[in-house]
Amino acid sequence: MKAPIPESEENLIVDYIYTNYLIQILESDYQSVCTLNFKIPEVYESLIEAKLKELRKQLIEIKRQMKDLKIKVADPVRVNEEFFEYAYYPHGYEGKMRFWEAAMKYEGTRRLKELFLNKEMD
């Protein structure tokens, strides 16, 4: 079910969802890097820390915009083995977005490449 909102607000909600997703992924990767036996682990740790800091700043800005627009997004609910559902509440409406887990990984990979390489990817 889709709420009647402008595309810009829908894109903001999607950015919020993916930014949260990437933060979770990088936090997990950071824990892995800390436990693996790299020759110079500080390099990898500092790189991931820097990107986490960047993503957290983006998330703060997205949350500010959402607050100004009176948009809330609930935590994801696993619908089945393959899909997550996010409920969102803009301007007194209720909407739901479903994301296929494989598609989230694909889009997450694209966004991480963009983040780490500092350029737009196709």
Tab-separated table of N, CA, C and O in Angstrom:
chain	number	residue	atom	x	y	z
A	1	MET	N	0.852	-1.168	0.000
A	1	MET	CA	0.000	0.000	0.000
A	1	MET	C	0.898	1.231	0.000
A	1	MET	O	1.808	1.352	0.796
A	2	LYS	N	0.618	2.122	-0.903
A	2	LYS	CA	1.438	3.316	-1.067
A	2	LYS	C	0.654	4.537	-0.588
A	2	LYS	O	-0.525	4.690	-0.898
A	3	ALA	N	1.331	5.386	0.174
A	3	ALA	CA	0.697	6.613	0.645
A	3	ALA	C	0.797	7.679	-0.450
A	3	ALA	O	1.760	7.694	-1.225
A	4	PRO	N	-0.184	8.575	-0.526
A	4	PRO	CA	-0.163	9.616	-1.564
A	4	PRO	C	0.788	10.762	-1.182
A	4	PRO	O	0.376	11.770	-0.620
A	5	ILE	N	2.061	10.565	-1.500
A	5	ILE	CA	3.073	11.577	-1.187
A	5	ILE	C	3.887	11.865	-2.435
A	5	ILE	O	3.944	11.039	-3.351
A	6	PRO	N	4.560	13.024	-2.457
A	6	PRO	CA	5.417	13.331	-3.618
A	6	PRO	C	6.592	12.363	-3.728
A	6	PRO	O	7.028	11.774	-2.736
A	7	GLU	N	7.092	12.223	-4.935
A	7	GLU	CA	8.221	11.323	-5.186
A	7	GLU	C	9.449	11.712	-4.365
A	7	GLU	O	10.196	10.849	-3.909
A	8	SER	N	9.652	13.005	-4.138
A	8	SER	CA	10.808	13.460	-3.363
A	8	SER	C	10.754	12.927	-1.928
A	8	SER	O	11.772	12.553	-1.359
A	9	GLU	N	9.553	12.879	-1.351
A	9	GLU	CA	9.408	12.356	0.011
A	9	GLU	C	9.578	10.844	0.025
A	9	GLU	O	10.172	10.292	0.959
A	10	GLU	N	9.096	10.184	-1.002
A	10	GLU	CA	9.285	8.738	-1.118
A	10	GLU	C	10.777	8.409	-1.241
A	10	GLU	O	11.271	7.475	-0.613
A	11	ASN	N	11.497	9.205	-2.029
A	11	ASN	CA	12.942	9.013	-2.172
A	11	ASN	C	13.669	9.245	-0.856
A	11	ASN	O	14.654	8.564	-0.550
A	12	LEU	N	13.199	10.197	-0.068
A	12	LEU	CA	13.785	10.470	1.243
A	12	LEU	C	13.615	9.248	2.154
A	12	LEU	O	14.550	8.862	2.865
A	13	ILE	N	12.444	8.640	2.120
A	13	ILE	CA	12.182	7.447	2.925
A	13	ILE	C	13.106	6.308	2.489
A	13	ILE	O	13.701	5.617	3.323
A	14	VAL	N	13.261	6.120	1.191
A	14	VAL	CA	14.145	5.064	0.671
A	14	VAL	C	15.591	5.344	1.079
A	14	VAL	O	16.316	4.426	1.493
A	15	ASP	N	16.026	6.595	0.994
A	15	ASP	CA	17.385	6.945	1.426
A	15	ASP	C	17.578	6.645	2.907
A	15	ASP	O	18.630	6.152	3.319
A	16	TYR	N	16.566	6.940	3.720
A	16	TYR	CA	16.630	6.639	5.151
A	16	TYR	C	16.807	5.140	5.366
A	16	TYR	O	17.664	4.706	6.155
A	17	ILE	N	16.015	4.346	4.672
A	17	ILE	CA	16.068	2.885	4.816
A	17	ILE	C	17.445	2.354	4.418
A	17	ILE	O	18.061	1.573	5.143
A	18	TYR	N	17.960	2.800	3.270
A	18	TYR	CA	19.259	2.297	2.813
A	18	TYR	C	20.417	2.824	3.650
A	18	TYR	O	21.401	2.113	3.861
A	19	THR	N	20.324	4.035	4.140
A	19	THR	CA	21.389	4.562	4.994
A	19	THR	C	21.472	3.751	6.279
A	19	THR	O	22.566	3.375	6.714
A	20	ASN	N	20.323	3.449	6.880
A	20	ASN	CA	20.302	2.582	8.066
A	20	ASN	C	20.874	1.208	7.743
A	20	ASN	O	21.647	0.644	8.525
A	21	TYR	N	20.491	0.663	6.611
A	21	TYR	CA	20.964	-0.647	6.173
A	21	TYR	C	22.488	-0.656	6.038
A	21	TYR	O	23.165	-1.551	6.543
A	22	LEU	N	23.042	0.367	5.400
A	22	LEU	CA	24.495	0.434	5.207
A	22	LEU	C	25.232	0.597	6.525
A	22	LEU	O	26.313	0.033	6.714
A	23	ILE	N	24.664	1.355	7.445
A	23	ILE	CA	25.285	1.515	8.766
A	23	ILE	C	25.355	0.159	9.464
A	23	ILE	O	26.396	-0.201	10.031
A	24	GLN	N	24.280	-0.603	9.414
A	24	GLN	CA	24.277	-1.933	10.032
A	24	GLN	C	25.325	-2.836	9.391
A	24	GLN	O	26.050	-3.551	10.093
A	25	ILE	N	25.419	-2.798	8.074
A	25	ILE	CA	26.397	-3.629	7.358
A	25	ILE	C	27.818	-3.247	7.752
A	25	ILE	O	28.645	-4.109	8.078
A	26	LEU	N	28.116	-1.952	7.741
A	26	LEU	CA	29.478	-1.512	8.061
A	26	LEU	C	29.830	-1.751	9.525
A	26	LEU	O	30.983	-2.043	9.844
A	27	GLU	N	28.865	-1.623	10.432
A	27	GLU	CA	29.139	-1.925	11.841
A	27	GLU	C	29.492	-3.399	12.007
A	27	GLU	O	30.410	-3.738	12.758
A	28	SER	N	28.790	-4.258	11.288
A	28	SER	CA	29.091	-5.690	11.324
A	28	SER	C	30.473	-5.956	10.727
A	28	SER	O	31.267	-6.722	11.285
A	29	ASP	N	30.768	-5.312	9.608
A	29	ASP	CA	32.081	-5.476	8.975
A	29	ASP	C	33.197	-4.964	9.880
A	29	ASP	O	34.278	-5.553	9.943
A	30	TYR	N	32.936	-3.875	10.577
A	30	TYR	CA	33.932	-3.310	11.494
A	30	TYR	C	34.269	-4.330	12.586
A	30	TYR	O	35.443	-4.523	12.910
A	31	GLN	N	33.251	-4.988	13.132
A	31	GLN	CA	33.487	-6.013	14.148
A	31	GLN	C	34.324	-7.154	13.575
A	31	GLN	O	35.221	-7.671	14.248
A	32	SER	N	34.054	-7.522	12.331
A	32	SER	CA	34.827	-8.588	11.683
A	32	SER	C	36.274	-8.173	11.492
A	32	SER	O	37.196	-8.959	11.743
A	33	VAL	N	36.491	-6.949	11.056
A	33	VAL	CA	37.854	-6.452	10.831
A	33	VAL	C	38.628	-6.436	12.143
A	33	VAL	O	39.815	-6.759	12.175
A	34	CYS	N	37.962	-6.098	13.224
A	34	CYS	CA	38.635	-6.049	14.527
A	34	CYS	C	39.073	-7.430	15.005
A	34	CYS	O	40.046	-7.550	15.750
A	35	THR	N	38.362	-8.465	14.573
A	35	THR	CA	38.701	-9.816	15.038
A	35	THR	C	39.595	-10.588	14.065
A	35	THR	O	40.209	-11.571	14.468
A	36	LEU	N	39.673	-10.141	12.805
A	36	LEU	CA	40.523	-10.831	11.833
A	36	LEU	C	41.984	-10.460	12.050
A	36	LEU	O	42.307	-9.430	12.632
A	37	ASN	N	42.853	-11.272	11.517
A	37	ASN	CA	44.275	-11.090	11.743
A	37	ASN	C	44.935	-10.416	10.534
A	37	ASN	O	45.686	-11.036	9.800
A	38	PHE	N	44.643	-9.127	10.325
A	38	PHE	CA	45.284	-8.366	9.256
A	38	PHE	C	46.684	-7.944	9.696
A	38	PHE	O	46.953	-7.799	10.883
A	39	LYS	N	47.565	-7.722	8.715
A	39	LYS	CA	48.917	-7.255	9.030
A	39	LYS	C	48.872	-5.847	9.633
A	39	LYS	O	49.584	-5.554	10.575
A	40	ILE	N	48.039	-4.983	9.037
A	40	ILE	CA	47.898	-3.606	9.535
A	40	ILE	C	46.401	-3.320	9.686
A	40	ILE	O	45.794	-2.662	8.840
A	41	PRO	N	45.784	-3.779	10.752
A	41	PRO	CA	44.335	-3.649	10.903
A	41	PRO	C	43.854	-2.207	11.066
A	41	PRO	O	42.724	-1.885	10.720
A	42	GLU	N	44.718	-1.336	11.561
A	42	GLU	CA	44.327	0.053	11.804
A	42	GLU	C	43.851	0.752	10.533
A	42	GLU	O	42.970	1.599	10.569
A	43	VAL	N	44.438	0.393	9.398
A	43	VAL	CA	44.066	1.002	8.118
A	43	VAL	C	42.605	0.681	7.798
A	43	VAL	O	41.823	1.569	7.472
A	44	TYR	N	42.245	-0.577	7.901
A	44	TYR	CA	40.878	-0.998	7.588
A	44	TYR	C	39.886	-0.450	8.604
A	44	TYR	O	38.800	-0.002	8.245
A	45	GLU	N	40.273	-0.483	9.865
A	45	GLU	CA	39.396	0.032	10.920
A	45	GLU	C	39.122	1.522	10.714
A	45	GLU	O	37.976	1.963	10.799
A	46	SER	N	40.162	2.285	10.419
A	46	SER	CA	39.977	3.731	10.259
A	46	SER	C	39.176	4.060	9.001
A	46	SER	O	38.385	5.008	8.995
A	47	LEU	N	39.345	3.274	7.954
A	47	LEU	CA	38.577	3.485	6.729
A	47	LEU	C	37.085	3.240	6.983
A	47	LEU	O	36.239	4.070	6.617
A	48	ILE	N	36.775	2.139	7.640
A	48	ILE	CA	35.371	1.837	7.936
A	48	ILE	C	34.800	2.864	8.914
A	48	ILE	O	33.670	3.324	8.751
A	49	GLU	N	35.582	3.257	9.923
A	49	GLU	CA	35.127	4.274	10.881
A	49	GLU	C	34.788	5.585	10.175
A	49	GLU	O	33.779	6.223	10.478
A	50	ALA	N	35.636	5.981	9.230
A	50	ALA	CA	35.406	7.233	8.504
A	50	ALA	C	34.120	7.162	7.692
A	50	ALA	O	33.335	8.122	7.657
A	51	LYS	N	33.882	6.043	7.045
A	51	LYS	CA	32.667	5.901	6.238
A	51	LYS	C	31.425	5.790	7.120
A	51	LYS	O	30.358	6.309	6.775
A	52	LEU	N	31.559	5.142	8.286
A	52	LEU	CA	30.447	5.098	9.238
A	52	LEU	C	30.100	6.506	9.727
A	52	LEU	O	28.921	6.859	9.831
A	53	LYS	N	31.114	7.285	9.992
A	53	LYS	CA	30.888	8.667	10.440
A	53	LYS	C	30.155	9.463	9.364
A	53	LYS	O	29.210	10.200	9.642
A	54	GLU	N	30.564	9.280	8.118
A	54	GLU	CA	29.926	9.955	6.987
A	54	GLU	C	28.456	9.533	6.856
A	54	GLU	O	27.569	10.379	6.673
A	55	LEU	N	28.200	8.239	6.960
A	55	LEU	CA	26.826	7.743	6.864
A	55	LEU	C	25.968	8.243	8.023
A	55	LEU	O	24.798	8.587	7.835
A	56	ARG	N	26.534	8.309	9.216
A	56	ARG	CA	25.772	8.795	10.372
A	56	ARG	C	25.413	10.268	10.212
A	56	ARG	O	24.322	10.689	10.603
A	57	LYS	N	26.311	11.045	9.629
A	57	LYS	CA	25.998	12.458	9.349
A	57	LYS	C	24.863	12.559	8.338
A	57	LYS	O	23.962	13.380	8.479
A	58	GLN	N	24.918	11.716	7.300
A	58	GLN	CA	23.834	11.692	6.309
A	58	GLN	C	22.514	11.312	6.969
A	58	GLN	O	21.468	11.908	6.674
A	59	LEU	N	22.559	10.333	7.864
A	59	LEU	CA	21.345	9.881	8.543
A	59	LEU	C	20.753	10.995	9.408
A	59	LEU	O	19.534	11.175	9.435
A	60	ILE	N	21.597	11.750	10.080
A	60	ILE	CA	21.118	12.875	10.894
A	60	ILE	C	20.393	13.886	10.014
A	60	ILE	O	19.324	14.384	10.367
A	61	GLU	N	20.961	14.189	8.850
A	61	GLU	CA	20.337	15.140	7.924
A	61	GLU	C	19.014	14.598	7.384
A	61	GLU	O	18.023	15.327	7.285
A	62	ILE	N	18.992	13.327	7.043
A	62	ILE	CA	17.756	12.711	6.542
A	62	ILE	C	16.677	12.749	7.625
A	62	ILE	O	15.527	13.097	7.361
A	63	LYS	N	17.055	12.423	8.866
A	63	LYS	CA	16.093	12.451	9.971
A	63	LYS	C	15.557	13.861	10.200
A	63	LYS	O	14.377	14.040	10.501
A	64	ARG	N	16.420	14.858	10.062
A	64	ARG	CA	15.989	16.246	10.230
A	64	ARG	C	14.951	16.600	9.172
A	64	ARG	O	13.908	17.184	9.476
A	65	GLN	N	15.235	16.229	7.919
A	65	GLN	CA	14.285	16.500	6.842
A	65	GLN	C	12.972	15.766	7.073
A	65	GLN	O	11.895	16.327	6.854
A	66	MET	N	13.052	14.538	7.529
A	66	MET	CA	11.840	13.758	7.786
A	66	MET	C	11.035	14.384	8.929
A	66	MET	O	9.806	14.422	8.868
A	67	LYS	N	11.722	14.874	9.942
A	67	LYS	CA	11.022	15.514	11.054
A	67	LYS	C	10.302	16.769	10.581
A	67	LYS	O	9.150	17.019	10.940
A	68	ASP	N	10.980	17.567	9.744
A	68	ASP	CA	10.369	18.775	9.190
A	68	ASP	C	9.136	18.447	8.357
A	68	ASP	O	8.164	19.205	8.351
A	69	LEU	N	9.179	17.323	7.648
A	69	LEU	CA	8.066	16.905	6.785
A	69	LEU	C	7.038	16.037	7.524
A	69	LEU	O	6.061	15.593	6.928
A	70	LYS	N	7.309	15.784	8.803
A	70	LYS	CA	6.421	14.951	9.633
A	70	LYS	C	6.246	13.544	9.051
A	70	LYS	O	5.137	13.054	8.867
A	71	ILE	N	7.394	12.921	8.782
A	71	ILE	CA	7.419	11.555	8.253
A	71	ILE	C	8.120	10.659	9.266
A	71	ILE	O	9.190	10.996	9.764
A	72	LYS	N	7.518	9.533	9.558
A	72	LYS	CA	8.129	8.540	10.434
A	72	LYS	C	8.221	7.216	9.684
A	72	LYS	O	7.356	6.892	8.883
A	73	VAL	N	9.284	6.465	9.991
A	73	VAL	CA	9.474	5.143	9.389
A	73	VAL	C	9.664	4.148	10.528
A	73	VAL	O	10.481	4.365	11.420
A	74	ALA	N	8.902	3.062	10.493
A	74	ALA	CA	9.003	2.016	11.514
A	74	ALA	C	10.162	1.079	11.189
A	74	ALA	O	10.661	1.041	10.061
A	75	ASP	N	10.562	0.312	12.179
A	75	ASP	CA	11.596	-0.692	11.975
A	75	ASP	C	11.100	-1.743	10.990
A	75	ASP	O	9.897	-1.996	10.895
A	76	PRO	N	12.023	-2.374	10.283
A	76	PRO	CA	11.607	-3.371	9.293
A	76	PRO	C	11.005	-4.614	9.948
A	76	PRO	O	11.363	-4.982	11.060
A	77	VAL	N	10.110	-5.233	9.208
A	77	VAL	CA	9.496	-6.498	9.619
A	77	VAL	C	9.790	-7.502	8.510
A	77	VAL	O	9.584	-7.201	7.330
A	78	ARG	N	10.282	-8.663	8.891
A	78	ARG	CA	10.545	-9.692	7.888
A	78	ARG	C	9.213	-10.348	7.533
A	78	ARG	O	8.555	-10.938	8.369
A	79	VAL	N	8.823	-10.205	6.275
A	79	VAL	CA	7.558	-10.756	5.796
A	79	VAL	C	7.683	-12.260	5.578
A	79	VAL	O	6.799	-13.026	5.954
A	80	ASN	N	8.788	-12.664	4.960
A	80	ASN	CA	9.094	-14.079	4.747
A	80	ASN	C	10.601	-14.189	4.552
A	80	ASN	O	11.329	-13.267	4.888
A	81	GLU	N	11.067	-15.276	4.001
A	81	GLU	CA	12.507	-15.487	3.842
A	81	GLU	C	13.160	-14.475	2.915
A	81	GLU	O	14.362	-14.250	3.000
A	82	GLU	N	12.384	-13.867	2.031
A	82	GLU	CA	12.973	-13.034	0.989
A	82	GLU	C	12.640	-11.546	1.078
A	82	GLU	O	13.290	-10.744	0.416
A	83	PHE	N	11.650	-11.160	1.857
A	83	PHE	CA	11.195	-9.767	1.850
A	83	PHE	C	11.177	-9.131	3.230
A	83	PHE	O	10.849	-9.783	4.224
A	84	PHE	N	11.517	-7.828	3.246
A	84	PHE	CA	11.358	-6.975	4.420
A	84	PHE	C	10.287	-5.951	4.095
A	84	PHE	O	10.164	-5.498	2.954
A	85	GLU	N	9.531	-5.569	5.104
A	85	GLU	CA	8.501	-4.551	4.912
A	85	GLU	C	8.744	-3.412	5.894
A	85	GLU	O	9.004	-3.633	7.071
A	86	TYR	N	8.671	-2.202	5.381
A	86	TYR	CA	8.833	-0.997	6.185
A	86	TYR	C	7.528	-0.217	6.144
A	86	TYR	O	7.052	0.141	5.063
A	87	ALA	N	6.961	0.043	7.315
A	87	ALA	CA	5.783	0.909	7.397
A	87	ALA	C	6.287	2.341	7.551
A	87	ALA	O	7.279	2.593	8.238
A	88	TYR	N	5.622	3.261	6.893
A	88	TYR	CA	5.984	4.673	7.025
A	88	TYR	C	4.708	5.494	7.187
A	88	TYR	O	3.632	5.094	6.750
A	89	TYR	N	4.864	6.632	7.858
A	89	TYR	CA	3.708	7.442	8.237
A	89	TYR	C	3.952	8.905	7.869
A	89	TYR	O	4.472	9.669	8.661
A	90	PRO	N	3.553	9.301	6.658
A	90	PRO	CA	3.713	10.695	6.252
A	90	PRO	C	2.375	11.449	6.330
A	90	PRO	O	1.361	10.965	5.830
A	91	HIS	N	2.378	12.598	6.953
A	91	HIS	CA	1.220	13.513	6.921
A	91	HIS	C	-0.100	12.851	7.302
A	91	HIS	O	-1.148	13.119	6.712
A	92	GLY	N	-0.079	11.960	8.280
A	92	GLY	CA	-1.310	11.317	8.716
A	92	GLY	C	-1.716	10.102	7.898
A	92	GLY	O	-2.731	9.482	8.183
A	93	TYR	N	-0.964	9.756	6.881
A	93	TYR	CA	-1.247	8.564	6.079
A	93	TYR	C	-0.381	7.415	6.578
A	93	TYR	O	0.558	7.610	7.333
A	94	GLU	N	-0.697	6.230	6.106
A	94	GLU	CA	0.144	5.077	6.384
A	94	GLU	C	0.459	4.394	5.066
A	94	GLU	O	-0.424	4.216	4.226
A	95	GLY	N	1.719	4.062	4.887
A	95	GLY	CA	2.132	3.347	3.687
A	95	GLY	C	3.096	2.246	4.062
A	95	GLY	O	3.641	2.225	5.168
A	96	LYS	N	3.291	1.327	3.129
A	96	LYS	CA	4.241	0.236	3.354
A	96	LYS	C	5.069	0.037	2.099
A	96	LYS	O	4.558	0.145	0.991
A	97	MET	N	6.341	-0.230	2.319
A	97	MET	CA	7.250	-0.549	1.226
A	97	MET	C	7.836	-1.919	1.500
A	97	MET	O	8.237	-2.209	2.627
A	98	ARG	N	7.887	-2.725	0.466
A	98	ARG	CA	8.514	-4.040	0.584
A	98	ARG	C	9.803	-4.043	-0.223
A	98	ARG	O	9.850	-3.532	-1.334
A	99	PHE	N	10.813	-4.659	0.382
A	99	PHE	CA	12.114	-4.753	-0.265
A	99	PHE	C	12.531	-6.215	-0.319
A	99	PHE	O	12.533	-6.914	0.698
A	100	TRP	N	12.875	-6.661	-1.499
A	100	TRP	CA	13.412	-7.996	-1.696
A	100	TRP	C	14.842	-7.985	-1.169
A	100	TRP	O	15.643	-7.108	-1.512
A	101	GLU	N	15.190	-8.940	-0.340
A	101	GLU	CA	16.502	-8.958	0.307
A	101	GLU	C	17.646	-8.953	-0.714
A	101	GLU	O	18.629	-8.235	-0.545
A	102	ALA	N	17.521	-9.727	-1.786
A	102	ALA	CA	18.574	-9.771	-2.812
A	102	ALA	C	18.728	-8.406	-3.493
A	102	ALA	O	19.843	-7.968	-3.784
A	103	ALA	N	17.605	-7.728	-3.723
A	103	ALA	CA	17.664	-6.402	-4.338
A	103	ALA	C	18.288	-5.392	-3.374
A	103	ALA	O	19.018	-4.490	-3.795
A	104	MET	N	18.010	-5.548	-2.073
A	104	MET	CA	18.623	-4.655	-1.082
A	104	MET	C	20.140	-4.841	-1.068
A	104	MET	O	20.885	-3.869	-0.975
A	105	LYS	N	20.575	-6.085	-1.151
A	105	LYS	CA	22.020	-6.341	-1.182
A	105	LYS	C	22.645	-5.727	-2.427
A	105	LYS	O	23.719	-5.124	-2.370
A	106	TYR	N	21.975	-5.865	-3.564
A	106	TYR	CA	22.484	-5.301	-4.811
A	106	TYR	C	22.577	-3.774	-4.718
A	106	TYR	O	23.612	-3.178	-5.032
A	107	GLU	N	21.491	-3.148	-4.274
A	107	GLU	CA	21.484	-1.685	-4.148
A	107	GLU	C	22.444	-1.229	-3.051
A	107	GLU	O	23.115	-0.210	-3.192
A	108	GLY	N	22.532	-1.994	-1.969
A	108	GLY	CA	23.482	-1.670	-0.908
A	108	GLY	C	24.914	-1.724	-1.411
A	108	GLY	O	25.733	-0.857	-1.091
A	109	THR	N	25.220	-2.724	-2.229
A	109	THR	CA	26.554	-2.838	-2.823
A	109	THR	C	26.845	-1.640	-3.716
A	109	THR	O	27.938	-1.057	-3.666
A	110	ARG	N	25.866	-1.254	-4.522
A	110	ARG	CA	26.043	-0.101	-5.404
A	110	ARG	C	26.306	1.163	-4.589
A	110	ARG	O	27.214	1.942	-4.887
A	111	ARG	N	25.542	1.353	-3.522
A	111	ARG	CA	25.706	2.550	-2.689
A	111	ARG	C	27.033	2.521	-1.920
A	111	ARG	O	27.653	3.567	-1.734
A	112	LEU	N	27.459	1.338	-1.481
A	112	LEU	CA	28.758	1.256	-0.798
A	112	LEU	C	29.904	1.565	-1.747
A	112	LEU	O	30.854	2.243	-1.374
A	113	LYS	N	29.814	1.068	-2.983
A	113	LYS	CA	30.846	1.403	-3.972
A	113	LYS	C	30.901	2.909	-4.178
A	113	LYS	O	31.977	3.504	-4.239
A	114	GLU	N	29.732	3.515	-4.298
A	114	GLU	CA	29.653	4.968	-4.482
A	114	GLU	C	30.280	5.685	-3.279
A	114	GLU	O	31.037	6.623	-3.438
A	115	LEU	N	29.992	5.194	-2.084
A	115	LEU	CA	30.519	5.797	-0.867
A	115	LEU	C	32.037	5.667	-0.782
A	115	LEU	O	32.744	6.624	-0.500
A	116	PHE	N	32.542	4.463	-1.046
A	116	PHE	CA	33.982	4.214	-0.904
A	116	PHE	C	34.779	4.786	-2.065
A	116	PHE	O	35.937	5.160	-1.881
A	117	LEU	N	34.197	4.851	-3.239
A	117	LEU	CA	34.937	5.368	-4.399
A	117	LEU	C	34.650	6.832	-4.655
A	117	LEU	O	35.240	7.426	-5.556
A	118	ASN	N	33.707	7.415	-3.890
A	118	ASN	CA	33.347	8.829	-4.005
A	118	ASN	C	32.961	9.234	-5.405
A	118	ASN	O	33.339	10.289	-5.899
A	119	LYS	N	32.198	8.375	-6.085
A	119	LYS	CA	31.681	8.745	-7.394
A	119	LYS	C	30.391	7.992	-7.647
A	119	LYS	O	30.128	6.972	-7.032
A	120	GLU	N	29.591	8.493	-8.559
A	120	GLU	CA	28.320	7.859	-8.910
A	120	GLU	C	28.610	6.591	-9.703
A	120	GLU	O	29.455	6.577	-10.592
A	121	MET	N	27.886	5.526	-9.359
A	121	MET	CA	28.025	4.260	-10.081
A	121	MET	C	26.727	4.001	-10.840
A	121	MET	O	25.655	4.364	-10.399
A	122	ASP	N	26.805	3.307	-11.962
A	122	ASP	CA	25.613	2.928	-12.709
A	122	ASP	C	25.147	1.556	-12.315
A	122	ASP	O	25.805	0.737	-11.862
